[in-house]
């Protein structure tokens, strides 16, 4: 959470930093701020709320410089307020810092800085201690002062610091929070993520844990923990800045929902050889490795966890290996049975989710082989995994994940198919049939999108409901969880998902007239059972919206509305069934006047525990 940006060039730092912050706003939008060294002093402007608020207070302000640092905040320590906003400065304003992460021993450091140096703290944040620590060690060399300060800190951080006496330099450091340096012609950037600088640079260095970067307009120097210069390959970014623009849509979420056909196709194409075999380029796992796995853990958070629920059923069905799915924050603190015959699959759009990353490290330590499904190339999860299956969804900006989910499902299918085939459990006919089902998905998703007006009108009818349930069986049960999460995170409606067969064990008590129920019935072999469950709900007076494959008429007779999805093999319907749920959540949030791309209390990338 939180986004940091630093620019070092000839001039125009204010514009570059603000522009970069706008592209990082998905990481947090509780407040924003900027610091520039001007005439031997550091000038800081910061404001609570979105970056637009900061822009208002600086629009007539002619302060500018050749370098600067900025921050967009997702509050952890201290409420969102002007004073808790970054940048934070030391006592005499000669040092300023921006920080993403949490300094775990900040209370101890605060006590020490107050008692031994008489420092009075202005904010409630953990981050302010960093500015004071650098301040007490500073004797004209910012790089050395940052190194000394870091020695005393515990926790996770990406920090960028500037000093009034060295107005041509930014020093940044990383531990367990993302940091990328971008190389331009006569200027350089440092930031939490690539989109912050993509308008200006295409060549980037990924900074590793415990590395420090010293940035001027002419150079980017990366140092390891021992203080030695590190040689790092430049990575060329192939996507352009337009991929991170709204492209005429009102919201990134709607744009990203519409990008799903292309993203699904891209994710598939990249892993299929011309003869339709699965292409394992860059994957080191051998057939022998695969044959010896006797257990799989899929670990992720939020939407990625929901992709794991579908992945579990698919892998078990096709490859006959027991699969456990867990949320990363729980997995970390249990005693999972891991050995060298365990395959650990981490799923993460950002590749920076701290819980997922720590769970992965834990599994690796215990001997598991790690395969990850990741969207952001070069992210921490990708770099720390043995093998990576990338989702080729392109940048996902809206906090509510859509195209990342459907492409994660595609990776799950490909992994399951590959395992099943290698183990001789999926014969040629089944393999070809599933593959042709997968290839047909982009056009089928497109046809659901072409019918979005119907979903909009359903959303207009029901957007005032305050109790919405999502139920389904088998693969539909996993999709129900995703539909419910989409609705609650962007419309703030109290929503709940449950396996349909489990309703009668308690939750059916809530099925009264004020309840709205989404009943997913796309699984042919469970269809009749689902119809019975829907009848039980209808008997209690709840309003019901069914989701079924074309032609399943029985559902229409017992529900208030039915949304039909194109005919498809049961196994791939999650990719189709989720699309109306994404659209429903979007239109409901719009009717309720919610901030769709930046819902309250959330951030896109959760890099704290
Ligand atoms: O980047 P990750 O996929 O690891 O993120 C995991 C969750 O934080 C994320 O899916 C979250 O639940 C989304 N806001 C859901 O729309």
Coordinates of C-alpha atoms and ligand atoms in Angstrom, one line a residue:
X1 CA 0.0 0.0 0.0
X2 CA 1.1 3.6 -0.5
X3 CA 2.9 4.8 -3.6
X4 CA 6.2 6.6 -3.7
X5 CA 7.7 8.5 -6.6
X6 CA 11.0 10.3 -7.0
X7 CA 12.3 12.3 -10.0
X8 CA 15.8 13.6 -10.7
X9 CA 16.3 15.7 -13.8
X10 CA 17.1 19.2 -15.1
X11 CA 13.7 20.8 -14.1
X12 CA 10.0 20.2 -13.9
X13 CA 10.1 17.8 -10.9
X14 CA 6.7 19.0 -9.6
X15 CA 4.8 18.0 -12.7
X16 CA 6.6 14.6 -13.0
X17 CA 6.1 13.7 -9.4
X18 CA 2.4 14.7 -9.4
X19 CA 1.8 12.8 -12.7
X20 CA 3.5 9.7 -11.3
X21 CA 1.4 9.9 -8.1
X22 CA -1.8 10.0 -10.1
X23 CA -0.8 6.7 -11.7
X24 CA -0.1 5.2 -8.3
X25 CA -3.3 6.4 -6.7
X26 CA -4.5 2.8 -7.0
X27 CA -2.1 2.0 -4.1
X28 CA -3.9 4.3 -1.7
X29 CA -5.7 7.6 -1.8
X30 CA -6.1 8.8 1.8
X31 CA -3.7 11.7 1.3
X32 CA -0.9 12.9 -1.0
X33 CA 2.2 15.1 -0.7
X34 CA 5.3 16.3 -2.4
X35 CA 8.8 17.6 -1.3
X36 CA 11.2 19.6 -3.4
X37 CA 14.6 21.0 -2.4
X38 CA 14.6 24.8 -3.2
X39 CA 17.2 27.3 -2.4
X40 CA 18.9 25.3 0.4
X41 CA 15.5 24.4 2.0
X42 CA 13.0 21.6 1.6
X43 CA 9.5 22.7 0.7
X44 CA 6.7 20.3 1.5
X45 CA 3.1 20.5 0.4
X46 CA 0.6 17.8 1.5
X47 CA -3.1 17.4 1.8
X48 CA -5.6 14.8 3.1
X49 CA -7.7 13.1 0.4
X50 CA -7.1 12.3 -3.2
X51 CA -4.3 13.8 -5.3
X52 CA -6.8 16.3 -6.8
X53 CA -6.8 18.0 -3.4
X54 CA -3.1 18.4 -3.4
X55 CA -3.1 19.7 -6.9
X56 CA -5.6 22.4 -5.9
X57 CA -3.3 23.8 -3.2
X58 CA -0.2 23.8 -5.4
X59 CA -1.8 25.0 -8.7
X60 CA -0.9 28.7 -8.1
X61 CA 2.2 27.9 -6.2
X62 CA 5.3 28.4 -8.4
X63 CA 7.5 26.2 -6.3
X64 CA 9.4 23.8 -8.5
X65 CA 12.8 22.1 -8.6
X66 CA 15.0 19.7 -10.6
X67 CA 14.3 16.8 -8.2
X68 CA 11.5 15.8 -5.9
X69 CA 9.8 13.0 -4.1
X70 CA 6.1 12.3 -3.6
X71 CA 3.7 10.0 -1.9
X72 CA 0.1 8.7 -2.0
X73 CA -1.0 7.2 1.2
X74 CA -3.1 4.2 2.4
X75 CA -3.3 4.9 6.2
X76 CA -1.9 2.3 8.6
X77 CA -0.5 4.2 11.6
X78 CA -2.4 7.4 12.2
X79 CA -5.7 8.5 10.6
X80 CA -5.8 10.1 7.2
X81 CA -5.0 13.8 7.9
X82 CA -2.8 16.6 6.6
X83 CA -0.3 16.1 9.4
X84 CA 0.0 12.3 9.0
X85 CA 0.5 12.7 5.2
X86 CA 3.9 12.2 3.7
X87 CA 6.5 13.5 3.0
X88 CA 7.8 13.7 6.6
X89 CA 10.7 15.9 7.6
X90 CA 13.3 15.9 10.3
X91 CA 13.5 18.7 13.0
X92 CA 15.0 21.4 10.9
X93 CA 13.4 20.4 7.6
X94 CA 16.8 19.6 6.1
X95 CA 15.7 15.9 5.3
X96 CA 12.4 14.7 3.8
X97 CA 11.3 11.1 3.2
X98 CA 8.4 9.2 1.7
X99 CA 7.7 5.6 2.9
X100 CA 5.7 2.6 1.8
X101 CA 5.4 -0.1 4.4
X102 CA 5.5 -0.4 8.2
X103 CA 8.3 0.3 10.6
X104 CA 7.6 -2.3 13.3
X105 CA 9.9 -1.0 16.0
X106 CA 8.8 2.7 15.6
X107 CA 7.6 3.0 19.2
X108 CA 11.0 2.0 20.5
X109 CA 12.7 4.3 18.0
X110 CA 10.4 7.2 18.9
X111 CA 11.1 6.8 22.6
X112 CA 14.9 6.7 22.0
X113 CA 14.8 9.8 19.6
X114 CA 12.7 11.7 22.2
X115 CA 14.8 10.9 25.2
X116 CA 18.3 11.1 23.7
X117 CA 17.7 13.8 21.1
X118 CA 14.7 15.7 22.5
X119 CA 12.8 15.2 19.2
X120 CA 9.2 16.1 19.3
X121 CA 7.0 14.2 16.8
X122 CA 4.4 16.0 14.8
X123 CA 2.5 13.0 13.4
X124 CA 1.0 9.7 14.6
X125 CA 2.8 7.8 11.9
X126 CA 5.5 5.2 12.1
X127 CA 7.2 6.8 9.1
X128 CA 8.2 10.1 10.8
X129 CA 10.9 8.2 12.7
X130 CA 12.7 7.6 9.5
X131 CA 13.2 11.3 8.7
X132 CA 14.5 11.9 12.2
X133 CA 16.8 8.9 12.2
X134 CA 18.4 10.0 8.9
X135 CA 18.5 13.6 10.3
X136 CA 20.6 12.6 13.3
X137 CA 23.1 10.6 11.2
X138 CA 23.4 13.2 8.4
X139 CA 26.8 14.9 8.1
X140 CA 26.7 15.8 4.4
X141 CA 26.3 12.3 3.0
X142 CA 22.7 11.3 2.5
X143 CA 23.6 7.8 1.3
X144 CA 25.6 7.0 4.4
X145 CA 22.9 8.5 6.7
X146 CA 20.2 6.4 5.0
X147 CA 22.3 3.2 5.5
X148 CA 22.8 4.0 9.2
X149 CA 19.1 4.7 9.7
X150 CA 18.1 1.5 8.0
X151 CA 20.3 -0.6 10.3
X152 CA 18.1 0.4 13.2
X153 CA 14.7 -0.3 11.5
X154 CA 12.7 -3.4 11.5
X155 CA 9.7 -4.0 9.2
X156 CA 8.9 -3.5 5.6
X157 CA 9.8 -0.5 3.6
X158 CA 10.5 1.3 0.3
X159 CA 11.8 4.7 1.2
X160 CA 13.0 7.7 -0.8
X161 CA 14.9 10.5 0.9
X162 CA 16.2 13.9 -0.1
X163 CA 18.5 16.4 1.7
X164 CA 18.5 20.2 1.4
X165 CA 22.3 20.2 1.2
X166 CA 22.4 17.7 -1.7
X167 CA 19.7 19.0 -4.0
X168 CA 20.7 16.8 -6.9
X169 CA 20.3 13.4 -5.3
X170 CA 17.6 11.0 -4.2
X171 CA 18.5 8.0 -2.0
X172 CA 16.0 5.1 -2.0
X173 CA 16.1 1.7 -0.2
X174 CA 13.9 -1.4 -0.3
X175 CA 13.0 -4.2 2.1
X176 CA 9.8 -6.2 1.4
X177 CA 8.1 -3.4 -0.5
X178 CA 8.3 -2.9 -4.2
X179 CA 10.7 -0.4 -5.8
X180 CA 11.7 0.2 -9.4
X181 CA 14.1 2.7 -10.9
X182 CA 13.5 4.1 -14.4
X183 CA 16.2 5.3 -16.8
X184 CA 15.6 8.3 -19.0
X185 CA 17.7 10.5 -21.1
X186 CA 19.1 13.2 -18.8
X187 CA 16.6 12.3 -16.0
X188 CA 15.8 9.2 -13.8
X189 CA 12.9 8.0 -11.7
X190 CA 12.3 5.9 -8.7
X191 CA 8.8 4.6 -7.9
X192 CA 6.7 1.8 -6.3
X193 CA 5.5 0.6 -9.7
X194 CA 6.2 1.0 -13.4
X195 CA 3.1 3.0 -14.4
X196 CA 4.3 6.0 -12.3
X197 CA 7.1 6.6 -14.9
X198 CA 5.9 4.9 -18.0
X199 CA 5.0 8.2 -19.8
X200 CA 8.7 9.1 -19.7
X201 CA 10.8 5.9 -19.5
X202 CA 10.6 2.4 -20.9
X203 CA 13.8 1.0 -19.4
X204 CA 13.7 0.0 -15.7
X205 CA 15.7 -1.7 -13.0
X206 CA 13.9 -3.9 -10.5
X207 CA 15.4 -3.2 -7.1
X208 CA 15.9 -6.2 -4.8
X209 CA 15.5 -6.5 -1.1
X210 CA 18.1 -4.7 1.1
X211 CA 19.4 -2.7 -1.9
X212 CA 20.0 1.0 -1.8
X213 CA 19.7 3.2 -4.9
X214 CA 21.4 6.6 -5.4
X215 CA 19.7 8.5 -8.1
X216 CA 20.8 11.7 -9.9
X217 CA 19.7 13.1 -13.3
X218 CA 22.7 11.3 -14.9
X219 CA 23.0 8.1 -13.0
X220 CA 21.3 5.3 -11.1
X221 CA 23.6 3.4 -8.8
X222 CA 22.4 0.3 -7.0
X223 CA 24.2 -0.9 -3.9
X224 CA 23.8 -4.2 -2.1
X225 CA 23.7 -4.7 1.7
X226 CA 27.5 -4.8 1.9
X227 CA 27.7 -1.4 0.1
X228 CA 29.1 -2.9 -3.1
X229 CA 27.8 -1.6 -6.5
X230 CA 25.4 -4.1 -8.1
X231 CA 25.3 -4.7 -11.9
X232 CA 21.7 -5.1 -12.9
X233 CA 20.1 -5.8 -16.3
X234 CA 17.7 -3.2 -17.7
X235 CA 14.2 -4.5 -18.3
X236 CA 12.4 -3.1 -21.3
X237 CA 8.7 -2.5 -20.7
X238 CA 6.7 -3.6 -23.7
X239 CA 3.3 -2.2 -22.8
X240 CA 2.7 1.5 -23.1
X241 CA 1.2 4.3 -21.0
X242 CA -2.2 4.1 -22.8
X243 CA -2.7 0.7 -21.2
X244 CA -3.0 2.6 -17.9
X245 CA -5.6 5.1 -19.3
X246 CA -9.4 4.9 -19.2
X247 CA -9.8 4.9 -23.0
X248 CA -13.1 6.6 -23.1
X249 CA -14.7 4.5 -20.3
X250 CA -16.1 6.2 -17.2
X251 CA -14.1 3.9 -15.0
X252 CA -11.1 1.6 -15.2
X253 CA -13.2 -1.2 -13.8
X254 CA -15.5 -1.1 -16.9
X255 CA -12.6 -0.8 -19.2
X256 CA -10.9 -3.8 -17.6
X257 CA -14.1 -5.8 -17.7
X258 CA -14.2 -5.2 -21.4
X259 CA -10.5 -6.1 -21.8
X260 CA -11.2 -9.7 -20.7
X261 CA -11.7 -11.3 -24.1
X262 CA -8.3 -10.0 -25.2
X263 CA -6.6 -10.8 -21.9
X264 CA -8.0 -14.3 -21.9
X265 CA -6.8 -14.9 -25.4
X266 CA -3.4 -13.4 -24.7
X267 CA -2.9 -15.6 -21.6
X268 CA -3.9 -18.7 -23.6
X269 CA -1.9 -17.9 -26.7
X270 CA 1.3 -17.4 -24.8
X271 CA 1.1 -20.9 -23.4
X272 CA 0.1 -22.8 -26.5
X273 CA 2.4 -24.2 -29.1
X274 CA 1.3 -24.3 -32.8
X275 CA 0.5 -28.1 -32.3
X276 CA -1.7 -27.1 -29.3
X277 CA 0.5 -28.7 -26.7
X278 CA 1.2 -26.6 -23.6
X279 CA 4.2 -24.4 -23.9
X280 CA 6.4 -24.6 -20.8
X281 CA 8.9 -21.9 -21.8
X282 CA 10.7 -20.6 -18.8
X283 CA 9.3 -23.4 -16.5
X284 CA 12.0 -25.6 -15.0
X285 CA 9.6 -28.2 -13.5
X286 CA 10.1 -31.5 -15.3
X287 CA 7.7 -34.4 -15.9
X288 CA 9.5 -36.3 -13.1
X289 CA 9.1 -33.4 -10.7
X290 CA 5.4 -33.3 -11.5
X291 CA 4.9 -37.1 -11.1
X292 CA 6.3 -37.0 -7.5
X293 CA 4.0 -34.3 -6.1
X294 CA 1.5 -35.9 -3.7
X295 CA -0.1 -32.7 -2.5
X296 CA -0.7 -29.1 -3.7
X297 CA -1.4 -26.0 -1.7
X298 CA -2.9 -23.0 -3.5
X299 CA -2.4 -19.9 -1.4
X300 CA -3.6 -16.4 -2.2
X301 CA -5.8 -13.5 -1.0
X302 CA -9.1 -12.0 -2.0
X303 CA -10.0 -12.5 -5.7
X304 CA -6.9 -14.5 -6.3
X305 CA -8.0 -16.9 -3.5
X306 CA -11.3 -17.2 -5.3
X307 CA -9.4 -18.2 -8.5
X308 CA -7.7 -20.8 -6.3
X309 CA -11.1 -22.3 -5.3
X310 CA -11.8 -23.0 -8.9
X311 CA -8.2 -24.2 -9.4
X312 CA -8.6 -26.8 -6.7
X313 CA -11.6 -28.5 -8.2
X314 CA -10.2 -28.3 -11.7
X315 CA -6.8 -29.8 -10.7
X316 CA -8.4 -32.5 -8.5
X317 CA -10.7 -33.4 -11.4
X318 CA -8.1 -33.5 -14.1
X319 CA -4.9 -34.5 -12.3
X320 CA -6.2 -36.5 -9.3
X321 CA -3.8 -34.8 -6.8
X322 CA -5.3 -33.6 -3.5
X323 CA -5.3 -29.8 -3.4
X324 CA -5.9 -27.5 -0.4
X325 CA -6.7 -23.8 -0.9
X326 CA -6.0 -21.3 1.9
X327 CA -6.0 -17.6 2.4
X328 CA -2.4 -16.5 2.8
X329 CA -2.9 -14.7 6.1
X330 CA -4.1 -18.0 7.7
X331 CA -1.7 -20.3 5.9
X332 CA 1.3 -18.4 7.3
X333 CA 0.3 -19.1 10.9
X334 CA -0.7 -22.8 10.7
X335 CA 1.4 -25.9 10.5
X336 CA 0.9 -27.1 6.9
X337 CA 2.2 -30.5 6.0
X338 CA 4.9 -29.5 3.6
X339 CA 7.9 -31.5 2.2
X340 CA 9.7 -31.9 -1.1
X341 CA 6.7 -33.7 -2.6
X342 CA 4.6 -30.6 -2.1
X343 CA 3.7 -28.2 -4.9
X344 CA 2.9 -24.7 -3.6
X345 CA 0.9 -22.5 -6.0
X346 CA 0.8 -18.8 -5.2
X347 CA -1.7 -16.6 -7.1
X348 CA -1.3 -12.8 -7.1
X349 CA -2.2 -10.1 -9.6
X350 CA 0.3 -7.6 -8.1
X351 CA 2.9 -10.1 -7.0
X352 CA 3.5 -7.9 -4.0
X353 CA 0.8 -8.9 -1.6
X354 CA 2.8 -9.4 1.6
X355 CA 0.7 -12.2 3.1
X356 CA 1.1 -14.2 -0.1
X357 CA 4.8 -13.5 -0.3
X358 CA 5.4 -14.5 3.3
X359 CA 3.4 -17.7 2.8
X360 CA 5.5 -18.5 -0.3
X361 CA 8.7 -17.9 1.7
X362 CA 7.5 -20.2 4.5
X363 CA 6.6 -23.0 2.0
X364 CA 9.9 -22.7 0.3
X365 CA 11.8 -22.9 3.6
X366 CA 10.0 -26.1 4.3
X367 CA 11.0 -27.6 1.0
X368 CA 8.0 -27.0 -1.3
X369 CA 8.4 -26.4 -5.0
X370 CA 6.9 -23.0 -5.8
X371 CA 4.9 -22.2 -8.9
X372 CA 3.2 -18.8 -9.1
X373 CA 0.5 -17.3 -11.2
X374 CA 1.3 -13.6 -11.4
X375 CA 0.3 -10.6 -13.5
X376 CA 3.1 -8.1 -12.8
X377 CA 6.3 -9.2 -14.5
X378 CA 9.3 -8.9 -12.2
X379 CA 7.3 -8.6 -9.0
X380 CA 8.4 -10.1 -5.8
X381 CA 6.2 -13.2 -6.0
X382 CA 7.4 -13.8 -9.5
X383 CA 11.1 -13.4 -8.6
X384 CA 11.0 -15.6 -5.5
X385 CA 9.1 -18.5 -7.2
X386 CA 10.8 -21.5 -8.8
X387 CA 8.5 -21.1 -11.8
X388 CA 6.0 -18.5 -13.0
X389 CA 2.8 -18.7 -15.1
X390 CA 2.1 -15.2 -16.1
X391 CA -1.4 -13.9 -16.7
X392 CA -1.2 -11.5 -19.6
X393 CA -3.9 -9.2 -18.4
X394 CA -1.9 -6.0 -18.8
X395 CA -2.0 -3.4 -16.0
X396 CA -5.1 -3.7 -13.7
X397 CA -5.8 -0.3 -12.2
X398 CA -9.3 -0.5 -10.6
X399 CA -9.1 -1.8 -7.1
X400 CA -11.8 -4.4 -7.9
X401 CA -10.0 -7.1 -9.7
X402 CA -11.8 -8.4 -12.9
X403 CA -9.5 -9.3 -15.8
X404 CA -6.8 -10.6 -13.4
X405 CA -9.4 -13.1 -12.1
X406 CA -10.5 -14.5 -15.4
X407 CA -6.9 -14.8 -16.6
X408 CA -5.9 -16.5 -13.3
X409 CA -8.7 -19.0 -14.1
X410 CA -7.1 -19.6 -17.5
X411 CA -3.8 -20.4 -15.9
X412 CA -5.5 -22.8 -13.5
X413 CA -7.0 -24.7 -16.4
X414 CA -3.7 -24.8 -18.3
X415 CA -1.9 -26.1 -15.2
X416 CA -4.6 -28.7 -14.5
X417 CA -4.6 -29.8 -18.1
X418 CA -0.9 -30.1 -18.3
X419 CA -0.8 -32.2 -15.1
X420 CA -3.7 -34.4 -16.1
X421 CA -2.1 -35.1 -19.5
X422 CA 1.3 -35.7 -18.1
X423 CA -0.2 -38.2 -15.6
X424 CA -2.1 -39.9 -18.4
X425 CA -5.5 -39.0 -16.9
X426 CA -6.7 -36.6 -19.6
X427 CA -6.8 -38.5 -22.9
X428 CA -6.4 -36.8 -26.3
X429 CA -10.1 -36.4 -26.9
X430 CA -10.8 -34.7 -23.6
X431 CA -7.6 -32.5 -24.0
X432 CA -8.7 -31.3 -27.4
X433 CA -12.2 -30.7 -26.3
X434 CA -11.2 -28.6 -23.2
X435 CA -8.7 -26.7 -25.3
X436 CA -11.4 -25.8 -27.9
X437 CA -13.7 -24.7 -25.0
X438 CA -10.9 -22.5 -23.7
X439 CA -10.3 -21.0 -27.2
X440 CA -14.0 -20.2 -27.5
X441 CA -14.1 -18.2 -24.3
X442 CA -13.0 -14.8 -25.6
X443 CA -16.0 -14.7 -28.1
X444 CA -18.4 -16.0 -25.4
X445 CA -17.3 -13.3 -22.9
X446 CA -17.7 -10.8 -25.7
X447 CA -21.3 -11.9 -26.2
X448 CA -22.1 -11.5 -22.5
X449 CA -20.6 -8.0 -22.7
X450 CA -22.8 -7.2 -25.7
X451 CA -25.8 -8.0 -23.5
X452 CA -24.7 -5.7 -20.6
X453 CA -27.8 -3.4 -21.0
X454 CA -29.9 -6.3 -19.5
X455 CA -27.6 -6.5 -16.5
X456 CA -27.7 -2.7 -16.1
X457 CA -31.5 -2.8 -16.0
X458 CA -31.5 -5.6 -13.4
X459 CA -29.0 -3.5 -11.3
X460 CA -31.3 -0.5 -11.5
X461 CA -34.2 -2.5 -10.2
X462 CA -32.3 -4.0 -7.2
X463 CA -29.6 -1.5 -6.3
X464 CA -31.3 -0.4 -3.1
X465 CA -31.3 -3.9 -1.6
X466 CA -29.0 -4.1 1.5
X467 CA -28.9 -8.0 1.8
X468 CA -27.5 -9.8 -1.2
X469 CA -26.5 -13.5 -1.3
X470 CA -24.6 -15.5 -3.9
X471 CA -25.1 -19.2 -3.9
X472 CA -24.0 -22.1 -6.2
X473 CA -22.7 -25.6 -6.1
X474 CA -19.3 -27.1 -7.3
X475 CA -17.4 -24.6 -9.4
X476 CA -20.4 -22.2 -9.1
X477 CA -19.7 -22.0 -5.4
X478 CA -16.2 -20.6 -6.0
X479 CA -17.7 -18.0 -8.4
X480 CA -20.3 -17.0 -5.9
X481 CA -17.6 -15.9 -3.5
X482 CA -16.1 -13.7 -6.2
X483 CA -19.5 -12.2 -7.1
X484 CA -20.1 -11.4 -3.5
X485 CA -16.7 -9.8 -3.0
X486 CA -17.1 -7.6 -6.1
X487 CA -20.4 -6.3 -4.9
X488 CA -19.4 -5.6 -1.3
X489 CA -16.1 -4.0 -2.1
X490 CA -17.4 -1.4 -4.5
X491 CA -21.0 -0.8 -3.5
X492 CA -20.6 -1.4 0.3
X493 CA -23.7 -3.7 0.3
X494 CA -23.8 -6.4 3.0
X495 CA -23.2 -9.4 0.8
X496 CA -22.6 -13.1 1.6
X497 CA -21.7 -16.2 -0.4
X498 CA -22.4 -19.7 0.5
X499 CA -22.4 -23.2 -1.1
X500 CA -26.1 -23.7 -2.0
X501 CA -26.4 -27.1 -0.3
X502 CA -25.2 -25.6 3.0
X503 CA -28.0 -23.0 3.1
X504 CA -30.4 -25.3 5.0
X505 CA -27.9 -25.7 7.8
X506 CA -28.5 -22.2 9.1
X507 CA -28.3 -19.3 6.6
X508 CA -31.7 -20.1 5.1
X509 CA -33.1 -18.3 8.1
X510 CA -32.1 -15.0 6.4
X511 CA -34.0 -15.9 3.1
X512 CA -36.8 -13.4 3.6
X513 CA -38.5 -10.9 1.3
X514 CA -35.9 -8.3 1.8
X515 CA -33.1 -10.7 0.6
X516 CA -31.8 -10.7 -3.0
X517 CA -30.2 -14.0 -4.0
X518 CA -28.0 -14.7 -7.0
X519 CA -28.4 -18.4 -7.8
X520 CA -25.6 -19.8 -10.0
X521 CA -26.7 -22.9 -11.8
X522 CA -24.2 -23.4 -14.6
X523 CA -23.1 -26.9 -13.7
X524 CA -25.1 -29.5 -15.7
X525 CA -24.4 -32.4 -13.4
X526 CA -25.6 -30.4 -10.4
X527 CA -28.4 -28.6 -12.1
X528 CA -31.3 -30.5 -10.7
X529 CA -29.9 -30.3 -7.2
X530 CA -29.5 -26.5 -7.7
X531 CA -33.0 -26.2 -8.9
X532 CA -34.2 -27.8 -5.7
X533 CA -32.1 -25.4 -3.6
X534 CA -33.6 -22.4 -5.6
X535 CA -37.1 -23.7 -4.8
X536 CA -36.3 -23.8 -1.1
X537 CA -35.1 -20.1 -1.3
X538 CA -38.2 -19.1 -3.4
X539 CA -40.5 -20.6 -0.8
X540 CA -39.1 -18.2 1.8
X541 CA -40.0 -15.1 -0.3
X542 CA -36.5 -13.9 -1.3
X543 CA -36.1 -12.3 -4.8
X544 CA -33.9 -14.5 -7.0
X545 CA -31.7 -13.8 -10.0
X546 CA -30.6 -17.0 -11.7
X547 CA -27.4 -17.4 -13.8
X548 CA -27.6 -20.4 -16.2
X549 CA -26.5 -21.7 -19.6
X550 CA -28.8 -20.9 -22.5
X551 CA -32.0 -22.9 -22.7
X552 CA -32.2 -24.0 -19.0
X553 CA -35.9 -23.0 -18.8
X554 CA -36.7 -24.6 -15.4
X555 CA -34.7 -21.9 -13.6
X556 CA -36.7 -19.1 -15.4
X557 CA -39.9 -20.5 -13.9
X558 CA -38.8 -20.3 -10.3
X559 CA -36.7 -17.1 -10.3
X560 CA -37.5 -13.4 -10.8
X561 CA -34.8 -12.9 -13.5
X562 CA -32.4 -15.2 -15.4
X563 CA -29.1 -14.1 -16.9
X564 CA -28.1 -16.6 -19.6
X565 CA -24.5 -17.3 -20.5
X566 CA -23.5 -19.2 -23.7
X567 CA -23.4 -23.0 -23.7
X568 CA -20.0 -24.3 -22.6
X569 CA -18.4 -27.3 -20.9
X570 CA -19.1 -27.2 -17.1
X571 CA -15.4 -26.9 -16.3
X572 CA -14.9 -23.5 -18.1
X573 CA -18.2 -21.8 -17.1
X574 CA -16.6 -19.9 -14.1
X575 CA -15.0 -17.6 -16.7
X576 CA -18.4 -16.8 -18.2
X577 CA -20.5 -16.8 -15.0
X578 CA -18.4 -14.2 -13.3
X579 CA -18.8 -11.6 -16.0
X580 CA -22.5 -10.8 -15.3
X581 CA -21.6 -10.6 -11.6
X582 CA -18.8 -8.1 -12.3
X583 CA -21.2 -6.0 -14.4
X584 CA -24.0 -6.2 -11.8
X585 CA -21.5 -5.0 -9.0
X586 CA -20.4 -2.2 -11.3
X587 CA -23.9 -0.9 -12.2
X588 CA -25.1 -1.2 -8.6
X589 CA -22.1 0.8 -7.4
X590 CA -22.8 3.4 -10.1
X591 CA -26.5 3.7 -9.1
X592 CA -25.4 4.2 -5.5
X593 CA -23.0 6.9 -6.4
X594 CA -19.9 5.0 -5.1
X595 CA -16.3 5.7 -6.0
X596 CA -16.0 2.6 -8.2
X597 CA -12.3 2.6 -9.0
X598 CA -11.2 3.7 -5.6
X599 CA -13.6 2.2 -3.0
X600 CA -13.3 3.4 0.6
X601 CA -10.8 1.8 3.0
X602 CA -9.2 -0.2 0.2
X603 CA -6.0 -0.2 -1.9
X604 CA -5.0 -2.2 -4.9
X605 CA -1.8 -3.6 -3.6
X606 CA -1.8 -4.8 0.0
X607 CA 1.9 -4.8 1.0
X608 CA 1.2 -4.8 4.8
X609 CA 0.3 -7.7 7.0
Ligands
LIG1 O1 -2.4 -8.5 -6.0 P1 -3.1 -9.7 -5.4 O2 -3.8 -10.5 -6.4 O3 -2.2 -10.5 -4.5 O4 -4.3 -9.1 -4.5 C1 -5.0 -9.9 -3.7 C2 -6.2 -9.2 -3.1 O5 -5.8 -8.1 -2.4 C3 -7.1 -8.7 -4.3 O6 -7.6 -9.7 -5.1 C4 -8.4 -8.0 -3.7 O7 -9.2 -8.9 -3.0 C5 -9.2 -7.2 -4.8 N1 -9.5 -5.9 -4.3 C6 -10.4 -7.9 -5.1 O8 -11.1 -7.2 -6.1

